[in-house]
Short mmCIF file of C-alpha atoms and ligand atoms in Angstrom, two decimals:
data_model
loop_
_atom_site.label_atom_id
_atom_site.label_comp_id
_atom_site.label_asym_id
_atom_site.label_seq_id
_atom_site.Cartn_x
_atom_site.Cartn_y
_atom_site.Cartn_z
CA MET F 1 0.00 0.00 0.00
CA ARG F 2 2.82 2.36 1.00
CA LYS F 3 4.62 1.53 -2.22
CA LEU F 4 1.50 2.36 -4.25
CA LEU F 5 1.13 5.70 -2.49
CA LEU F 6 4.76 6.52 -3.20
CA LEU F 7 4.18 5.57 -6.82
CA ALA F 8 1.19 7.95 -7.04
CA LEU F 9 3.29 10.74 -5.53
CA ALA F 10 6.12 9.94 -7.93
CA ALA F 11 3.68 10.15 -10.86
CA VAL F 12 2.50 13.57 -9.70
CA ALA F 13 6.11 14.72 -9.32
CA LEU F 14 6.94 13.41 -12.79
CA THR F 15 4.03 15.25 -14.37
CA ALA F 16 5.05 18.43 -12.59
CA SER F 17 8.68 18.25 -13.71
CA ALA F 18 8.06 16.41 -17.07
CA GLN F 19 11.48 14.81 -16.60
CA PRO F 20 11.69 11.10 -17.36
CA PRO F 21 13.63 9.09 -14.77
CA SER F 22 17.31 8.82 -15.58
CA SER F 23 17.61 5.04 -15.22
CA LEU F 24 15.71 1.82 -14.69
CA LYS F 25 16.61 1.69 -11.00
CA ASP F 26 15.49 5.28 -10.58
CA ALA F 27 12.18 4.68 -12.36
CA TYR F 28 11.35 1.72 -10.11
CA LYS F 29 12.99 2.84 -6.88
CA ASP F 30 9.72 3.06 -4.95
CA LEU F 31 8.51 -0.31 -6.23
CA PHE F 32 11.29 -2.88 -6.44
CA MET F 33 14.94 -3.29 -7.32
CA MET F 34 16.05 -3.64 -10.91
CA GLY F 35 18.71 -6.28 -11.40
CA VAL F 36 20.98 -7.72 -14.07
CA ALA F 37 22.90 -10.98 -14.53
CA VAL F 38 26.53 -10.30 -15.36
CA ASN F 39 29.52 -12.02 -16.87
CA GLN F 40 33.14 -11.03 -16.22
CA ARG F 41 33.34 -8.70 -19.21
CA ASN F 42 30.37 -6.67 -17.94
CA ILE F 43 32.21 -5.77 -14.74
CA THR F 44 35.69 -5.21 -16.17
CA ASP F 45 34.98 -3.24 -19.37
CA SER F 46 34.65 0.37 -18.26
CA ALA F 47 31.67 1.32 -20.48
CA GLN F 48 29.73 -1.83 -19.59
CA SER F 49 30.39 -1.54 -15.88
CA ALA F 50 29.34 2.12 -15.96
CA LEU F 51 26.07 1.02 -17.58
CA VAL F 52 25.52 -1.61 -14.87
CA VAL F 53 26.15 0.95 -12.12
CA ARG F 54 23.92 3.56 -13.76
CA GLU F 55 20.91 1.32 -14.40
CA PHE F 56 20.77 -1.44 -11.79
CA SER F 57 20.47 -1.81 -8.02
CA SER F 58 20.84 -5.61 -7.84
CA MET F 59 23.17 -8.05 -9.59
CA THR F 60 23.37 -11.80 -10.16
CA ALA F 61 26.40 -13.77 -11.33
CA GLU F 62 25.26 -15.40 -14.58
CA ASN F 63 27.54 -18.44 -14.10
CA ASP F 64 30.32 -17.61 -11.65
CA MET F 65 28.72 -18.61 -8.35
CA LYS F 66 27.25 -21.90 -9.57
CA PRO F 67 28.50 -25.12 -7.92
CA ALA F 68 30.62 -26.22 -10.89
CA SER F 69 32.23 -22.78 -11.07
CA VAL F 70 33.33 -22.48 -7.44
CA HIS F 71 33.76 -26.11 -6.39
CA PRO F 72 34.93 -28.21 -9.34
CA ARG F 73 36.54 -30.94 -7.20
CA PRO F 74 35.99 -32.01 -3.58
CA ASP F 75 39.00 -30.13 -2.24
CA THR F 76 39.25 -27.41 -4.86
CA TRP F 77 37.52 -24.07 -4.53
CA THR F 78 37.84 -21.53 -7.36
CA TRP F 79 36.64 -18.21 -6.03
CA GLU F 80 38.35 -15.68 -8.27
CA ARG F 81 35.48 -14.86 -10.64
CA ALA F 82 32.80 -14.95 -7.96
CA ASP F 83 34.96 -12.78 -5.69
CA ARG F 84 35.38 -10.24 -8.47
CA ILE F 85 31.61 -9.92 -8.79
CA ALA F 86 31.13 -9.69 -5.02
CA ASP F 87 33.82 -6.99 -4.81
CA PHE F 88 32.18 -5.05 -7.63
CA CYS F 89 28.93 -5.05 -5.67
CA ARG F 90 30.63 -4.04 -2.44
CA HIS F 91 32.48 -1.22 -4.18
CA HIS F 92 29.41 0.18 -5.96
CA GLY F 93 26.81 -0.45 -3.27
CA ILE F 94 24.86 -2.87 -5.49
CA LYS F 95 22.97 -5.74 -3.86
CA LEU F 96 23.96 -9.27 -4.85
CA ARG F 97 21.50 -12.13 -5.49
CA GLY F 98 23.23 -15.45 -4.92
CA HIS F 99 22.73 -17.87 -7.82
CA THR F 100 22.62 -20.78 -7.27
CA LEU F 101 23.50 -23.08 -4.38
CA MET F 102 22.07 -26.24 -5.95
CA TRP F 103 21.04 -27.16 -9.49
CA HIS F 104 21.02 -30.33 -11.59
CA ASN F 105 23.00 -28.44 -14.26
CA GLN F 106 26.45 -26.84 -13.87
CA MET F 107 26.57 -28.92 -10.68
CA CYS F 108 29.56 -30.45 -8.90
CA ASP F 109 29.06 -33.82 -10.54
CA TRP F 110 31.58 -35.42 -8.19
CA MET F 111 29.06 -34.93 -5.37
CA PHE F 112 26.88 -37.73 -6.74
CA TYR F 113 29.54 -40.45 -7.09
CA ASP F 114 31.92 -42.58 -5.06
CA ALA F 115 35.42 -43.62 -6.15
CA ASP F 116 33.96 -46.43 -8.29
CA HIS F 117 31.60 -44.04 -10.05
CA ARG F 118 28.55 -45.47 -8.31
CA PHE F 119 25.93 -43.20 -6.78
CA VAL F 120 26.73 -42.28 -3.18
CA SER F 121 24.21 -42.82 -0.41
CA LYS F 122 21.68 -40.16 0.39
CA ASP F 123 23.52 -39.33 3.62
CA THR F 124 26.83 -38.81 1.84
CA LEU F 125 25.14 -36.58 -0.70
CA PHE F 126 23.53 -34.52 2.08
CA GLN F 127 26.83 -34.17 3.91
CA ARG F 128 28.54 -32.93 0.70
CA MET F 129 25.67 -30.54 -0.03
CA ARG F 130 25.86 -29.15 3.49
CA GLN F 131 29.58 -28.53 3.30
CA HIS F 132 29.21 -26.79 -0.07
CA ILE F 133 26.28 -24.64 1.01
CA HIS F 134 27.88 -23.59 4.29
CA THR F 135 31.17 -22.68 2.63
CA VAL F 136 29.66 -20.60 -0.17
CA VAL F 137 27.05 -18.87 1.95
CA ASN F 138 29.58 -17.97 4.63
CA ARG F 139 32.02 -16.50 2.14
CA TYR F 140 29.46 -14.04 0.73
CA LYS F 141 27.32 -13.45 3.81
CA ASP F 142 28.17 -9.76 3.99
CA ILE F 143 27.00 -8.98 0.45
CA VAL F 144 24.53 -11.63 -0.75
CA TYR F 145 21.04 -10.64 0.41
CA CYS F 146 19.22 -13.66 -0.98
CA TRP F 147 20.04 -17.06 -2.43
CA ASP F 148 18.47 -19.18 -5.08
CA VAL F 149 18.83 -22.27 -2.92
CA PHE F 150 17.48 -24.78 -5.40
CA ASN F 151 16.97 -24.19 -9.06
CA GLU F 152 14.60 -26.02 -11.41
CA CYS F 153 13.56 -29.15 -9.50
CA ILE F 154 10.10 -29.39 -11.03
CA ALA F 155 9.53 -31.35 -14.23
CA ASP F 156 8.10 -29.81 -17.39
CA GLY F 157 5.34 -31.39 -19.38
CA PRO F 158 2.01 -33.01 -18.65
CA ARG F 159 1.08 -34.72 -15.42
CA ARG F 160 2.83 -38.06 -14.82
CA LEU F 161 0.57 -40.16 -12.64
CA ASP F 162 2.02 -42.84 -10.39
CA ALA F 163 0.25 -46.09 -9.47
CA ASP F 164 -1.79 -44.24 -6.82
CA GLY F 165 -2.91 -41.63 -9.32
CA HIS F 166 -0.63 -38.90 -7.91
CA ASP F 167 1.36 -36.57 -10.14
CA GLN F 168 5.14 -37.12 -9.79
CA PRO F 169 6.25 -33.52 -10.12
CA LEU F 170 10.01 -33.71 -9.67
CA ARG F 171 12.61 -33.66 -12.42
CA GLU F 172 14.42 -37.02 -12.63
CA SER F 173 17.76 -35.45 -11.68
CA LYS F 174 20.65 -37.23 -10.01
CA PHE F 175 19.46 -35.73 -6.73
CA TYR F 176 16.12 -37.41 -7.27
CA GLN F 177 17.62 -40.70 -8.40
CA ILE F 178 19.62 -40.86 -5.16
CA CYS F 179 16.86 -39.66 -2.82
CA HIS F 180 13.57 -40.82 -4.45
CA SER F 181 11.75 -37.94 -2.77
CA ASP F 182 11.94 -34.17 -2.33
CA GLU F 183 14.12 -34.49 0.77
CA PHE F 184 17.18 -33.05 -1.02
CA ILE F 185 15.33 -29.79 -1.58
CA ARG F 186 14.22 -29.56 2.03
CA LYS F 187 17.75 -30.26 3.26
CA ALA F 188 19.29 -27.61 1.02
CA PHE F 189 17.00 -24.94 2.49
CA GLU F 190 17.77 -26.09 6.02
CA TYR F 191 21.53 -25.92 5.38
CA ALA F 192 21.25 -22.46 3.83
CA ARG F 193 19.26 -21.17 6.80
CA GLU F 194 21.80 -22.64 9.24
CA ALA F 195 24.57 -20.87 7.36
CA ASP F 196 22.84 -17.49 7.16
CA PRO F 197 19.73 -16.83 9.21
CA ASP F 198 19.33 -13.40 7.57
CA ALA F 199 19.47 -14.17 3.85
CA LEU F 200 16.19 -14.58 1.98
CA LEU F 201 15.96 -18.11 0.57
CA PHE F 202 14.33 -18.72 -2.81
CA TYR F 203 13.08 -21.62 -4.88
CA ASN F 204 13.71 -20.63 -8.53
CA ASP F 205 12.19 -22.13 -11.71
CA TYR F 206 11.24 -21.42 -15.33
CA ASN F 207 7.96 -21.94 -17.23
CA GLU F 208 6.56 -20.86 -13.91
CA CYS F 209 3.45 -19.32 -15.51
CA ASP F 210 2.49 -22.59 -17.19
CA PRO F 211 -0.61 -23.68 -15.23
CA VAL F 212 0.55 -27.29 -14.68
CA LYS F 213 4.03 -26.27 -13.57
CA CYS F 214 2.63 -23.44 -11.44
CA ASP F 215 0.39 -26.00 -9.72
CA ARG F 216 3.35 -28.24 -9.05
CA ILE F 217 5.46 -25.40 -7.66
CA CYS F 218 2.61 -24.19 -5.42
CA THR F 219 1.87 -27.68 -4.11
CA MET F 220 5.52 -28.35 -3.32
CA ILE F 221 6.28 -25.00 -1.66
CA ARG F 222 3.04 -24.99 0.33
CA SER F 223 3.73 -28.45 1.71
CA MET F 224 7.34 -27.63 2.54
CA LYS F 225 6.42 -24.40 4.29
CA ALA F 226 3.73 -26.25 6.28
CA ASP F 227 6.51 -28.59 7.46
CA GLY F 228 8.68 -25.67 8.52
CA VAL F 229 11.16 -25.69 5.64
CA PRO F 230 12.68 -22.18 5.58
CA ILE F 231 11.58 -20.94 2.16
CA ASP F 232 11.11 -17.18 1.95
CA GLY F 233 10.46 -16.62 -1.71
CA ILE F 234 9.74 -17.87 -5.17
CA GLY F 235 11.91 -16.91 -8.11
CA MET F 236 10.00 -16.65 -11.37
CA GLN F 237 12.71 -16.93 -14.00
CA GLY F 238 10.72 -15.25 -16.75
CA HIS F 239 12.38 -16.63 -19.89
CA TYR F 240 9.43 -15.59 -22.05
CA ASN F 241 8.78 -14.83 -25.71
CA ILE F 242 6.82 -12.18 -27.55
CA TYR F 243 3.77 -14.45 -27.88
CA GLY F 244 3.49 -15.63 -24.31
CA PRO F 245 2.78 -16.18 -21.56
CA SER F 246 -0.28 -13.94 -21.62
CA GLU F 247 -0.69 -11.14 -19.11
CA ALA F 248 -3.52 -13.17 -17.55
CA ASP F 249 -1.26 -16.21 -17.08
CA ILE F 250 1.50 -14.10 -15.53
CA GLU F 251 -1.02 -12.38 -13.28
CA ASN F 252 -2.49 -15.71 -12.23
CA ALA F 253 0.93 -17.19 -11.42
CA VAL F 254 2.09 -14.17 -9.40
CA SER F 255 -1.19 -14.09 -7.48
CA ARG F 256 -0.88 -17.77 -6.63
CA TYR F 257 2.74 -17.43 -5.51
CA ALA F 258 1.85 -14.33 -3.50
CA ASP F 259 -0.62 -16.46 -1.52
CA ILE F 260 2.23 -18.72 -0.41
CA VAL F 261 5.32 -16.53 0.08
CA ASP F 262 6.05 -12.94 1.03
CA HIS F 263 8.85 -12.45 -1.47
CA ILE F 264 8.65 -12.83 -5.22
CA HIS F 265 11.58 -12.07 -7.51
CA MET F 266 11.54 -12.17 -11.25
CA THR F 267 15.02 -13.61 -11.51
CA GLU F 268 15.96 -14.13 -15.18
CA LEU F 269 13.81 -11.95 -17.41
CA ASP F 270 14.30 -11.94 -21.16
CA ILE F 271 11.79 -11.94 -24.01
CA ARG F 272 12.90 -13.63 -27.20
CA VAL F 273 11.38 -12.91 -30.57
CA ASN F 274 10.64 -16.48 -31.66
CA ARG F 275 8.24 -19.00 -30.16
CA GLU F 276 10.66 -20.79 -27.84
CA MET F 277 10.63 -20.21 -24.12
CA GLY F 278 11.93 -21.55 -20.84
CA GLY F 279 15.29 -22.14 -19.24
CA GLN F 280 16.86 -24.42 -21.81
CA LEU F 281 17.99 -23.58 -25.32
CA GLN F 282 15.76 -25.47 -27.71
CA HIS F 283 16.31 -25.54 -31.44
CA SER F 284 17.62 -22.19 -32.48
CA ASP F 285 19.46 -19.10 -31.46
CA ASN F 286 17.45 -17.33 -34.19
CA ALA F 287 20.69 -16.60 -36.07
CA GLY F 288 20.32 -14.14 -38.90
CA ALA F 289 16.80 -13.01 -37.96
CA THR F 290 16.13 -9.31 -38.24
CA LEU F 291 14.04 -7.37 -35.78
CA THR F 292 11.06 -6.21 -37.85
CA ASP F 293 8.70 -3.47 -36.66
CA THR F 294 6.04 -6.09 -35.98
CA LEU F 295 8.37 -8.12 -33.77
CA LEU F 296 9.58 -5.00 -32.04
CA ARG F 297 6.02 -3.87 -31.28
CA ARG F 298 5.10 -7.31 -29.96
CA GLN F 299 8.17 -7.32 -27.75
CA GLN F 300 7.30 -3.88 -26.40
CA ALA F 301 3.77 -5.07 -25.66
CA GLN F 302 5.06 -8.15 -23.85
CA TYR F 303 7.58 -6.20 -21.76
CA ALA F 304 4.84 -3.67 -20.92
CA ALA F 305 2.53 -6.50 -19.81
CA VAL F 306 5.19 -8.14 -17.62
CA PHE F 307 5.96 -4.87 -15.86
CA ARG F 308 2.27 -4.00 -15.43
CA VAL F 309 1.86 -7.26 -13.51
CA MET F 310 5.02 -6.69 -11.50
CA ARG F 311 3.91 -3.18 -10.55
CA ARG F 312 0.45 -4.44 -9.53
CA HIS F 313 2.18 -6.87 -7.14
CA ALA F 314 4.86 -4.51 -5.89
CA ASP F 315 3.87 -5.32 -2.31
CA LYS F 316 5.37 -8.81 -2.79
CA VAL F 317 7.75 -8.29 -5.71
CA ASP F 318 11.14 -7.10 -4.39
CA CYS F 319 13.30 -7.36 -7.48
CA VAL F 320 13.13 -7.87 -11.25
CA THR F 321 16.39 -9.10 -12.82
CA PHE F 322 17.22 -9.18 -16.53
CA TRP F 323 19.14 -12.26 -17.65
CA ASN F 324 22.16 -10.52 -19.16
CA LEU F 325 23.08 -6.93 -19.79
CA SER F 326 22.73 -6.60 -23.56
CA ASP F 327 21.68 -8.64 -26.57
CA ARG F 328 25.37 -9.27 -27.17
CA ASP F 329 25.69 -11.05 -23.82
CA SER F 330 22.46 -13.03 -23.99
CA TRP F 331 22.66 -16.79 -23.53
CA LEU F 332 20.03 -16.86 -26.32
CA GLY F 333 22.33 -15.25 -28.87
CA PRO F 334 22.06 -11.63 -30.06
CA ASP F 335 19.63 -12.43 -32.90
CA ASN F 336 16.89 -13.14 -30.39
CA TYR F 337 17.04 -9.45 -29.36
CA PRO F 338 15.74 -10.40 -25.90
CA LEU F 339 16.95 -7.48 -23.76
CA LEU F 340 16.67 -3.72 -23.31
CA PHE F 341 20.17 -2.86 -24.56
CA ASP F 342 21.41 -3.71 -28.06
CA ARG F 343 24.67 -5.42 -28.90
CA ASN F 344 26.44 -2.05 -28.70
CA TYR F 345 25.04 -1.48 -25.21
CA GLN F 346 22.70 1.26 -26.41
CA PRO F 347 19.12 1.43 -25.07
CA LYS F 348 16.55 0.05 -27.52
CA PRO F 349 13.02 1.46 -27.89
CA VAL F 350 11.86 -1.25 -25.49
CA TYR F 351 14.11 0.25 -22.80
CA HIS F 352 11.83 3.29 -22.81
CA THR F 353 8.73 1.09 -22.74
CA VAL F 354 9.96 -0.35 -19.44
CA ARG F 355 11.49 2.77 -17.92
CA ASP F 356 9.01 5.46 -18.86
CA PHE F 357 5.80 3.76 -17.78
CA GLU F 358 2.74 5.80 -16.82
O1 G3I E 1 33.08 -22.72 -19.15
C1 G3I E 1 33.15 -23.06 -20.54
C2 G3I E 1 34.37 -22.48 -21.12
O2 G3I E 1 35.48 -23.09 -20.51
C3 G3I E 1 34.36 -22.70 -22.62
O3 G3I E 1 35.45 -22.06 -23.19
C4 G3I E 1 33.06 -22.16 -23.24
C5 G3I E 1 33.00 -22.44 -24.74
O4 G3I E 1 31.66 -22.51 -25.17
O5 G3I E 1 31.98 -22.77 -22.62
C6 G3I E 1 31.95 -22.46 -21.23
O6 G3I E 1 30.83 -22.97 -20.60
C7 G3I E 1 29.58 -22.38 -20.95
C8 G3I E 1 29.04 -21.61 -19.74
O7 G3I E 1 27.73 -21.17 -20.01
C9 G3I E 1 29.90 -20.41 -19.38
O8 G3I E 1 29.95 -19.51 -20.44
C10 G3I E 1 28.64 -23.51 -21.32
O9 G3I E 1 29.07 -24.11 -22.51
C11 G3I E 1 27.23 -22.99 -21.46
O10 G3I E 1 26.34 -24.09 -21.62
C12 G3I E 1 26.82 -22.22 -20.23
O11 G3I E 1 25.52 -21.74 -20.43
C13 G3I E 1 24.89 -21.18 -19.29
C14 G3I E 1 23.67 -22.01 -18.94
O12 G3I E 1 23.00 -21.40 -17.84
C15 G3I E 1 24.01 -23.44 -18.57
O13 G3I E 1 22.86 -24.18 -18.51
C16 G3I E 1 24.47 -19.77 -19.65
O14 G3I E 1 25.63 -18.97 -19.85
C17 G3I E 1 23.62 -19.18 -18.51
O15 G3I E 1 23.07 -17.97 -18.94
C18 G3I E 1 22.49 -20.13 -18.18
O16 G3I E 1 21.76 -19.61 -17.09
C19 G3I E 1 20.63 -20.38 -16.68
C20 G3I E 1 20.39 -20.08 -15.20
O17 G3I E 1 21.57 -20.30 -14.47
C21 G3I E 1 19.25 -20.92 -14.65
N1 G3I E 1 18.05 -20.75 -15.43
C22 G3I E 1 18.19 -20.92 -16.87
C23 G3I E 1 19.31 -20.04 -17.42
C24 G3I E 1 19.41 -20.16 -18.91
O18 G3I E 1 19.77 -21.46 -19.28
#
């Protein structure tokens, strides 16, 4: 409510001065933080780092804090790249989202196996997870304000009914193959809370507006919270396209998540100009495609819709993070044109759609 009042006052002030806000973070400062996922080049190149500092109030390491990046072998920790990002945040007063403590991808694969390359027991896996989580969380406790504790545990696709007629919602990851239940997710949250009682702890996933997946996420988080698992928030990745999800589907998903948790982050927003979506690259990076006026207008409409929903839920939404700084950096390839800055780091028309909202 207070945020909405501030927004109304800001709108009056804007009309009076007729000055557009000078940056994304400025435009949204009374609503939520604006974040960006960065690679090493973004924080070392002077023009790119100046852009990050000017526009964003929160940062995420695109790859450099993931398990495989910092802990490639049981006794080897490789902190240099993650430390550089943490130091950048400390130096510039930017908040750091921790991404990600656990994931089936870019994971420390050694954690799953014994010396004979057989799966370890559940207890050994939990002990290795705990050591990893405690070490990483403790190292960045002063600067990381929230962690994606577990990423992408829920399966995509239609319901898969077991013999009792219950949907089996979990991805068949190595975690699942060792544990045969959702216990590994619960444990990860417990370990993260032990390590830092103050950090906000998130479950993060993509295709989170798909009604079946949204159901699965809600059922899982609700049951875990009822059992006392320390989950503070839900991360909606937001790897969308210009055709979907619809504003109604996004609205529905945010409303449902807002019934369960007090903190919602959009963690990985980008909007590609073909029909693919989600957290995995599918068939194309759209190479060679040009951004026609029609595509551009659709993309502006989709970005406008996403931010309308986020603003409506500003009481629960704390942060919206773009997945990469510019089209040049995008994991989708530059010809998907998914971001607000072009491959020369110049603002695109869609930047103004997002920044200069009414
Ligand atoms: O580290 C190697 C490097 O040694 C090698 O020279 C280079 C050559 O291609 O590849 C490097 O690894 C790449 C890594 O990014 C770092 O650049 C991998 O091939 C590549 O697959 C990996 O992609 C990352 C992807 O996660 C992995 O699944 C993307 O950059 C990153 O944007 C993406 O981020 C994920 C989020 O963490 C979770 N949600 C979905 C999102 C998009 O997939």
